[in-house]
mmCIF file of C-alpha atoms in Angstrom:
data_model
loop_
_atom_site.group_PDB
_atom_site.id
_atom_site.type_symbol
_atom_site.label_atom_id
_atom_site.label_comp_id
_atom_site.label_asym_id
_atom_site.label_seq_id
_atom_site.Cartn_x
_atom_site.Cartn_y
_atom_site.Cartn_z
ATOM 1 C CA UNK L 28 -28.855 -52.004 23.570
ATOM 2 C CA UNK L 29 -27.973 -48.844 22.057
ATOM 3 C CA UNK L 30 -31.373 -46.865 21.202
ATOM 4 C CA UNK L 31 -31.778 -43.977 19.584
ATOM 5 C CA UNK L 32 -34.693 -41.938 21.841
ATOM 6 C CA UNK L 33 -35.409 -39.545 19.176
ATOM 7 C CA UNK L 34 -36.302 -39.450 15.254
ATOM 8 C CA UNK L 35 -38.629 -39.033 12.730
ATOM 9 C CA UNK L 36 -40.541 -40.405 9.662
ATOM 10 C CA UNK L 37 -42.267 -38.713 7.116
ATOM 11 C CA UNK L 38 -43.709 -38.749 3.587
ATOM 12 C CA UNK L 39 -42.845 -35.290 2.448
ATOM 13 C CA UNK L 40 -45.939 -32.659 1.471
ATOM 14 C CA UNK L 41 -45.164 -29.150 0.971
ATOM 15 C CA UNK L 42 -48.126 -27.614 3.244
ATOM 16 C CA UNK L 43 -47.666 -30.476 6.047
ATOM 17 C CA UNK L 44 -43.921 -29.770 6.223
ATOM 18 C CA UNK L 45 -44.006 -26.113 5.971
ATOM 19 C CA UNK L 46 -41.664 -25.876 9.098
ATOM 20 C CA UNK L 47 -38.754 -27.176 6.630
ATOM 21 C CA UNK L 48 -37.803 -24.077 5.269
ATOM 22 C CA UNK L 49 -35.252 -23.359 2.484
ATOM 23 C CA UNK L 50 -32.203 -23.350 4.370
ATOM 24 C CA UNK L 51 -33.246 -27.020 5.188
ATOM 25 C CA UNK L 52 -34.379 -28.070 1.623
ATOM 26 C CA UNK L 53 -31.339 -31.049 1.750
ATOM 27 C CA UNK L 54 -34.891 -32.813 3.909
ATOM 28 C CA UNK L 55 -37.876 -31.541 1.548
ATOM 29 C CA UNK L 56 -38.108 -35.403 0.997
ATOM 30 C CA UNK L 57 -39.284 -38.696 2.089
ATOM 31 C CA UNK L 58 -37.663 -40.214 5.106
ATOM 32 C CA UNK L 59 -39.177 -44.110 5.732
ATOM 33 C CA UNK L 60 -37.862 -47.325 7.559
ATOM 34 C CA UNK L 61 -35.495 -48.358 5.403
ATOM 35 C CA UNK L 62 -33.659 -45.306 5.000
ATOM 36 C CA UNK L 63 -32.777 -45.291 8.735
ATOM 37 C CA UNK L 64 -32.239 -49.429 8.959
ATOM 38 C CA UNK L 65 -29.220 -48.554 6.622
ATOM 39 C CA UNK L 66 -28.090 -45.408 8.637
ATOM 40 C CA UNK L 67 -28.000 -47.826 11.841
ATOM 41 C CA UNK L 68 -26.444 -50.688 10.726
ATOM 42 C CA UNK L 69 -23.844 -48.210 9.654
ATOM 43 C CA UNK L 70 -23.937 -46.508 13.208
ATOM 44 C CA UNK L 71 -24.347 -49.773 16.069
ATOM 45 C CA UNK L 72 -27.862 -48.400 16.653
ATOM 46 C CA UNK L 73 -29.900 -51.285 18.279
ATOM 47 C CA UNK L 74 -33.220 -49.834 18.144
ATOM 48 C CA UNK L 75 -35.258 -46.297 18.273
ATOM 49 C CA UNK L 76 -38.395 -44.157 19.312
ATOM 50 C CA UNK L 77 -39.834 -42.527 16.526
ATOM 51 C CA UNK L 78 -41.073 -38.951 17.603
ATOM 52 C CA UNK L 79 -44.428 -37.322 16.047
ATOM 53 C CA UNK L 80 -43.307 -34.349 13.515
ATOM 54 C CA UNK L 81 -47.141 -33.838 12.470
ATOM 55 C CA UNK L 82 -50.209 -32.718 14.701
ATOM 56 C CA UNK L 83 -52.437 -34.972 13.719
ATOM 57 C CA UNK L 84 -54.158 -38.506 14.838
ATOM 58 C CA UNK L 85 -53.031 -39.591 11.080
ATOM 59 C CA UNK L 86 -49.435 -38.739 12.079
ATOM 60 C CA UNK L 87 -49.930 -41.170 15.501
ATOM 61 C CA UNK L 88 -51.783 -44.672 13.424
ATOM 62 C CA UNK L 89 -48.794 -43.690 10.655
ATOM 63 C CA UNK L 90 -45.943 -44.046 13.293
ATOM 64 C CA UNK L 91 -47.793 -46.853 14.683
ATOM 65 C CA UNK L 92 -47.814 -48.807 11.566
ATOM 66 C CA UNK L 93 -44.520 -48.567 10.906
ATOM 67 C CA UNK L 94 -43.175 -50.069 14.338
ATOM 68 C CA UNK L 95 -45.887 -52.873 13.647
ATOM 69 C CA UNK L 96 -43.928 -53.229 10.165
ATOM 70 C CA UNK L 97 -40.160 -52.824 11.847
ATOM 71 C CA UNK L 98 -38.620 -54.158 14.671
ATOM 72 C CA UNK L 99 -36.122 -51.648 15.600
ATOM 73 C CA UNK L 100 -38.993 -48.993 15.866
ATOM 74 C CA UNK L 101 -39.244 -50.027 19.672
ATOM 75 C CA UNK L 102 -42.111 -47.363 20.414
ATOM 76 C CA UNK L 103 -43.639 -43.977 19.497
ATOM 77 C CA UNK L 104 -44.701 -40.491 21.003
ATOM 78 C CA UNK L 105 -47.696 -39.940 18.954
ATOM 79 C CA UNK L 106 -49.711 -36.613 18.745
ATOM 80 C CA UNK L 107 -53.202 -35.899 20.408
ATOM 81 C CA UNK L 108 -54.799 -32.870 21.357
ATOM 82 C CA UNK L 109 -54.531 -32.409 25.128
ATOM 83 C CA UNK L 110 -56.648 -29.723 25.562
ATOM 84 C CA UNK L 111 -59.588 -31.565 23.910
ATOM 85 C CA UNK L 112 -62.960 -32.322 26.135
ATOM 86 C CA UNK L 113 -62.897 -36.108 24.739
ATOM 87 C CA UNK L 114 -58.924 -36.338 25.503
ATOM 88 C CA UNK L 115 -59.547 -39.148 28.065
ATOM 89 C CA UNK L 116 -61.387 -40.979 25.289
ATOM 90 C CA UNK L 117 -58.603 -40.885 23.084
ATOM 91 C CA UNK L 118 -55.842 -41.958 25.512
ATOM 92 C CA UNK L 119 -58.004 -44.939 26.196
ATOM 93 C CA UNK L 120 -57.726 -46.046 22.956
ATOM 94 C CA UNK L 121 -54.269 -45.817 22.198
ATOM 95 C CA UNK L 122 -53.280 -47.676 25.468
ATOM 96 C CA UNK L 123 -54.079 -50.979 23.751
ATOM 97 C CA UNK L 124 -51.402 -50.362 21.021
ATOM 98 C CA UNK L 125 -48.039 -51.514 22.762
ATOM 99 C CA UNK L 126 -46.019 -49.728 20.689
ATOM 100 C CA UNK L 127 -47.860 -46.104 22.119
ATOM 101 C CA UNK L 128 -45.268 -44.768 24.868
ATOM 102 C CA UNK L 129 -46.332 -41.098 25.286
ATOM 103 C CA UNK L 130 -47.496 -37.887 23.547
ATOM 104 C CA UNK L 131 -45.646 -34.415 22.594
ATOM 105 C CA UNK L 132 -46.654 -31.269 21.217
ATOM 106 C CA UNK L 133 -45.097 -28.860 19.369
ATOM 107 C CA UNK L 134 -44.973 -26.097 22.017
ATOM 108 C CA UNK L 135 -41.979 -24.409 20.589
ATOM 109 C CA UNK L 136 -44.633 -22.780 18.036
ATOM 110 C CA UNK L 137 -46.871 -22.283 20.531
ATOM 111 C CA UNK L 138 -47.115 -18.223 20.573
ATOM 112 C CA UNK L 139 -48.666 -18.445 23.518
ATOM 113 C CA UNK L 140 -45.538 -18.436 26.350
ATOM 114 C CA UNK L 141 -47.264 -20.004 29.011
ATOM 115 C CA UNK L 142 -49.387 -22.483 26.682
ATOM 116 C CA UNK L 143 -47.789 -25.586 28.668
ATOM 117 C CA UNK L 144 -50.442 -23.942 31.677
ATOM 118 C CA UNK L 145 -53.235 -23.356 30.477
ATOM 119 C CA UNK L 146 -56.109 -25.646 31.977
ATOM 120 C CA UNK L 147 -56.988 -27.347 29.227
ATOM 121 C CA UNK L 148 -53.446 -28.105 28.551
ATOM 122 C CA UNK L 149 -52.759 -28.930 32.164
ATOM 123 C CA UNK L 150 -56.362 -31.092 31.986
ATOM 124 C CA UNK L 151 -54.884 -33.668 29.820
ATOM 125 C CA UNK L 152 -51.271 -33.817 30.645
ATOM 126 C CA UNK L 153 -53.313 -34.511 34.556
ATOM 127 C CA UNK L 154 -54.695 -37.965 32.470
ATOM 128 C CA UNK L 155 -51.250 -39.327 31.492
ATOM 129 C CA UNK L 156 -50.056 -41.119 34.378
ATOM 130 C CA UNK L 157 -53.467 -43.005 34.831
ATOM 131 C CA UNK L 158 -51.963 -44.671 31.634
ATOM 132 C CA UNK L 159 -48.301 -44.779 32.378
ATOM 133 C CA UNK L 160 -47.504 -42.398 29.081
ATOM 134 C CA UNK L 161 -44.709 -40.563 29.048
ATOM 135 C CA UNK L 162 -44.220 -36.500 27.891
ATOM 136 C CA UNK L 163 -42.174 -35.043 25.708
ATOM 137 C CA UNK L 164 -41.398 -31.406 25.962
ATOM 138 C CA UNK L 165 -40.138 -29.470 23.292
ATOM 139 C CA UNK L 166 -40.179 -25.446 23.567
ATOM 140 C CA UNK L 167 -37.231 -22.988 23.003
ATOM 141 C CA UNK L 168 -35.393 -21.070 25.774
ATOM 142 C CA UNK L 169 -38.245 -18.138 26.350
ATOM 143 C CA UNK L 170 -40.769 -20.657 27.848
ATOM 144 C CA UNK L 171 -38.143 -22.744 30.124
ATOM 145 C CA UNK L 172 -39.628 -20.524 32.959
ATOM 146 C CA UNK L 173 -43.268 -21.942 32.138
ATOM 147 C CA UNK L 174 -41.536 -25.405 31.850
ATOM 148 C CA UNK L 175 -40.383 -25.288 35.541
ATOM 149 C CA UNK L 176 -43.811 -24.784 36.942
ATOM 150 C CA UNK L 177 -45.201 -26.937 34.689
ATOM 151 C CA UNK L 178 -43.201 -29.748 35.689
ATOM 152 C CA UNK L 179 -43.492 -29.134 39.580
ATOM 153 C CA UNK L 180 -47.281 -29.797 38.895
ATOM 154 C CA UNK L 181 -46.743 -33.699 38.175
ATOM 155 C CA UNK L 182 -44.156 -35.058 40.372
ATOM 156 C CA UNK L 183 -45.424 -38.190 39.441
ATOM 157 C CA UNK L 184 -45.377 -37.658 35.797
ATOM 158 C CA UNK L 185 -42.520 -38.565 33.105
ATOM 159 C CA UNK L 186 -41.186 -35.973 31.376
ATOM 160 C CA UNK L 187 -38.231 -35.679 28.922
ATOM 161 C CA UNK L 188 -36.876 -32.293 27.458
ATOM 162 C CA UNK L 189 -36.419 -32.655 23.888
ATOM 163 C CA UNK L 190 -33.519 -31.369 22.256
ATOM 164 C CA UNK L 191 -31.971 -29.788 25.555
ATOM 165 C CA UNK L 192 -34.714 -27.089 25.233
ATOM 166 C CA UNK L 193 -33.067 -25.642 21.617
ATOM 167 C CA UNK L 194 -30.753 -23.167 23.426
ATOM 168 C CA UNK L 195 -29.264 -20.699 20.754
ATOM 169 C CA UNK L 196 -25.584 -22.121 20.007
ATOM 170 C CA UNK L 197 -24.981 -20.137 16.865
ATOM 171 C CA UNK L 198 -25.729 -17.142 18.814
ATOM 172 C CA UNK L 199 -23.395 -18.079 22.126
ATOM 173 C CA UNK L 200 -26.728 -17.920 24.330
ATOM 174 C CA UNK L 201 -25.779 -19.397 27.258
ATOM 175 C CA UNK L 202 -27.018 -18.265 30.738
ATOM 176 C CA UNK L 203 -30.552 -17.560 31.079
ATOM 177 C CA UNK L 204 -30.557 -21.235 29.431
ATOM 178 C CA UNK L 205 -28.605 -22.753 32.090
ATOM 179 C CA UNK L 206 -29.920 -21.506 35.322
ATOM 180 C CA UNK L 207 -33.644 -22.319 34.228
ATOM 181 C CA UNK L 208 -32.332 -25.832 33.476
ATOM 182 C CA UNK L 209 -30.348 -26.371 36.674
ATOM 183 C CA UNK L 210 -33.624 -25.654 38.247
ATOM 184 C CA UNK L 211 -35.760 -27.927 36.217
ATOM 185 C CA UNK L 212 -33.127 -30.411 36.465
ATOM 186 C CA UNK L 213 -33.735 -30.551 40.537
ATOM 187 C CA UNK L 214 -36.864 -32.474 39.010
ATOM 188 C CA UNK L 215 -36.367 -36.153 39.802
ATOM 189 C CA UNK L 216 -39.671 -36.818 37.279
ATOM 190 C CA UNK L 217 -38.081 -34.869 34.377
ATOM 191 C CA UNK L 218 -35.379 -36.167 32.030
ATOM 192 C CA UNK L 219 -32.961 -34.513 28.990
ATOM 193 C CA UNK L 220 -32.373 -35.402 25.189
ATOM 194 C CA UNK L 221 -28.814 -35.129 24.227
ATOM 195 C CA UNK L 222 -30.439 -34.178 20.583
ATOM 196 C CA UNK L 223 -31.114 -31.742 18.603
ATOM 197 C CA UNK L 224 -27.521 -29.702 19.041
ATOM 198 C CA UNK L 225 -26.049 -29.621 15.505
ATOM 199 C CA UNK L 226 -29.119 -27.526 14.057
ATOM 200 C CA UNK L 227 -29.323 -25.134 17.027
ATOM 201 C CA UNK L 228 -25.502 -24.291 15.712
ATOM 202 C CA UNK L 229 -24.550 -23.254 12.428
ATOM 203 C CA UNK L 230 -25.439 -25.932 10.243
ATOM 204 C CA UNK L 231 -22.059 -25.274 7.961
ATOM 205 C CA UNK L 232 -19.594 -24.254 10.764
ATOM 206 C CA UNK L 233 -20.495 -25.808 14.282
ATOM 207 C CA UNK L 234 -17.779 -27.480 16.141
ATOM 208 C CA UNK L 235 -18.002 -30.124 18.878
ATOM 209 C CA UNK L 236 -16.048 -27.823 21.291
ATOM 210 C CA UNK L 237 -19.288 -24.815 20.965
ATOM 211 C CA UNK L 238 -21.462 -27.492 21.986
ATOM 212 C CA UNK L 239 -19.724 -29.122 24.962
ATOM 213 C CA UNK L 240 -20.625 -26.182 27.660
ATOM 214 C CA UNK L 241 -24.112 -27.043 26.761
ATOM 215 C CA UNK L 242 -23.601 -30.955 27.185
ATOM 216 C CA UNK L 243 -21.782 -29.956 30.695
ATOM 217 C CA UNK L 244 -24.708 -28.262 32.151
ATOM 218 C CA UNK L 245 -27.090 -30.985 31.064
ATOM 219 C CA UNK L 246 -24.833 -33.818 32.350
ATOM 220 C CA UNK L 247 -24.697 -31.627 35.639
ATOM 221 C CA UNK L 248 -28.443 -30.641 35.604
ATOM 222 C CA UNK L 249 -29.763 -34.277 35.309
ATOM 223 C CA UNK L 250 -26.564 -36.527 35.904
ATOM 224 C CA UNK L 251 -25.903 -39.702 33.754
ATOM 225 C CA UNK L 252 -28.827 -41.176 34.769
ATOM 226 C CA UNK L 253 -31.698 -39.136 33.324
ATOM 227 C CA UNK L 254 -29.702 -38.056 30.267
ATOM 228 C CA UNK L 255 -30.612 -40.155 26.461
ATOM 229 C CA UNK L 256 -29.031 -40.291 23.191
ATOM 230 C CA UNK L 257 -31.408 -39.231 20.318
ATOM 231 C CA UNK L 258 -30.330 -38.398 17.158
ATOM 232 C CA UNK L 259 -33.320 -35.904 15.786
ATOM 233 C CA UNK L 260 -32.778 -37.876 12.279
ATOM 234 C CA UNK L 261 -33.588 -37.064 9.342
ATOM 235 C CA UNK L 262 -33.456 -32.699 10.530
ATOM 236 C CA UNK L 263 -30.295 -33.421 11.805
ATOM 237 C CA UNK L 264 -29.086 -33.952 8.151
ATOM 238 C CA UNK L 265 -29.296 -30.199 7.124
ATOM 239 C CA UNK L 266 -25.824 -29.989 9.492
ATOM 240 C CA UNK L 267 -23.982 -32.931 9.313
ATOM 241 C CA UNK L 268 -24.371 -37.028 9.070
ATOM 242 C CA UNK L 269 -25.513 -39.782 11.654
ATOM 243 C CA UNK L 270 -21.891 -40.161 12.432
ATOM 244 C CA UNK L 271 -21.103 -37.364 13.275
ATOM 245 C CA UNK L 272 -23.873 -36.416 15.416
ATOM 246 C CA UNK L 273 -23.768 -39.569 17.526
ATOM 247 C CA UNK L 274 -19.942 -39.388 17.624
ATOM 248 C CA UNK L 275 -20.638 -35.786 19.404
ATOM 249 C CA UNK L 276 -22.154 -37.858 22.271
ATOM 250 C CA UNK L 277 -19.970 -40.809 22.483
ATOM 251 C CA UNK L 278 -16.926 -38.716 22.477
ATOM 252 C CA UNK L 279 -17.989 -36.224 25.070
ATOM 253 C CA UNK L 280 -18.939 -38.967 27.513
ATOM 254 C CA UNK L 281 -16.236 -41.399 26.765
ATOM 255 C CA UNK L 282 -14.336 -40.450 30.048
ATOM 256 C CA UNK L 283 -17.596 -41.235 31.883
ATOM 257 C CA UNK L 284 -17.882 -45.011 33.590
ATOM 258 C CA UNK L 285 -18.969 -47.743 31.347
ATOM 259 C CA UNK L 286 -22.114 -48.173 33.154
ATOM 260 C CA UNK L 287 -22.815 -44.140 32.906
ATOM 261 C CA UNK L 288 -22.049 -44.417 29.078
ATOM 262 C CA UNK L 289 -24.206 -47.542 28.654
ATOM 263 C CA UNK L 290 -27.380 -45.793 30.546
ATOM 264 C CA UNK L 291 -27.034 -42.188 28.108
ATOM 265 C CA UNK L 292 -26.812 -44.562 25.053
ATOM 266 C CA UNK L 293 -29.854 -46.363 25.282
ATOM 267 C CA UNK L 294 -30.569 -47.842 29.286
ATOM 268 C CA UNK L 295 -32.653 -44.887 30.118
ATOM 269 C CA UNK L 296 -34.783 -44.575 26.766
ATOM 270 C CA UNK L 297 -35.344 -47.821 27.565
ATOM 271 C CA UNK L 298 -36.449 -47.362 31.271
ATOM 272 C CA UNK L 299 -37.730 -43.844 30.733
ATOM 273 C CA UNK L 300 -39.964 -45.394 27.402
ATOM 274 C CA UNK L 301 -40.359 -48.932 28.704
ATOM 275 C CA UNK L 302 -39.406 -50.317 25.860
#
């Protein structure tokens, strides 16, 4: 199957979706099921994880409810608040929904650096593999160092890095990225999203070529087998189309086995996800 490990759903509010700003008004809408069935027909897209945008239990039983109501939404990484006293309570609960494969939050507007290690944090991400859930990571560049030690606390732990940690294309950002990643990828437990690349560009001028570098060091960091397709649909809209975002992908790892291409495109969401 081809699976798409990373998008979103939303009905559109103002004050919920504040993080869409007006260079990304094109999104300042509602994105639902069928919008995306279309998109993937169009694409060969098999199936996909849907990916909490919202910090809220209301964002988790919304995602929920929608793979209930569609097939191809194979599972979702809901939102719950780690750091919360009754956290085991909560992650209880969820483990009876099927469709409930792991948990992010947004750390990336965390202002707090080292907010992935703080022991509340650390508390409930310590609860997660009691329930075989998987993590999401998403932070920018700054905190990759806070990442690293973060992950070397669960070896046991699944972790994926969303987005390949947002490095700054349009500004040519490049090192400081890289070597923090190299480390983190010597992290059996930890995994990378091919995602999230068009909008870390410049949305009216990016070029597959400024993003392959990036794709190298990931491919190197983690190898074929802990690297997953994800599209980051609907942001990914504000710089290009489905196409053209997974043809990035396909095209950069077309000289690649078939068996290496088959496991980026949707084996290891599967595995990683078990979905």
């Amino acid at each position: 199957m081809t699976i798409d490990s990373h998008q979103h759903f939303w009905n559109y509010e103002p004050v919920k979706h504040s993080w869409i700003d007006d260079e990304m008004s094109s999104i300042r809408k509602d994105f639902l099921p069928d919008d995306l069935k279309k998109v993937y027909q169009e694409n060969g897209i098999d199936g996909c994880v849907a990916v909490q945008a919202d910090q809220t239990l209301e964002e988790t039983d919304f995602l929920l409810e929608l793979a209930k109501q569609n097939d191809f939404i194979k599972g979702v990484v809901g939102w719950a608040d780690l750091r919360s006293e009754h956290i085991d309570s909560v992650l209880e609960k969820y483990s009876a929904d099927k469709f409930l494969k792991g948990w992010r939050h947004v750390v990336q507007g965390e202002a707090d650096h080292n907010f992935l290690l703080r022991p509340n944090f650390i508390r409930g991400i310590s609860l997660l593999e009691k329930y075989d859930y998987t993590y999401d990571i998403l932070v920018f560049p700054h905190q990759l160092g806070a990442v690293l030690e973060f992950v070397r606390k669960f070896p046991n732990q699944r972790f994926v890095i969303d987005h390949i940690a947002k490095p700054y294309i349009k500004d040519g950002f490049y090192d400081g990225w890289a070597s923090l990643m190299k480390e983190i990828g010597k992290q059996e437990n930890v995994c990378c999203k091919l995602s999230g690349m068009i909008t870390e560009a410049d949305y009216n001028s990016w070029t597959p070529e400024q993003l392959h570098p990036y794709m190298h060091l990931v491919l190197e960091a983690f190898g074929s087998e802990r690297v997953m397709f994800g599209s980051d649909w609907p942001v990914c809209l504000v710089a290009g189309n489905y196409g053209q975002v997974k043809g990035v992908v396909t095209d950069f790892i077309s000289t690649l086995g078939e068996q290496d291409q088959q496991m980026i495109m949707g084996a290891n969401a599967e595995a990683f996800y078990n979905l």
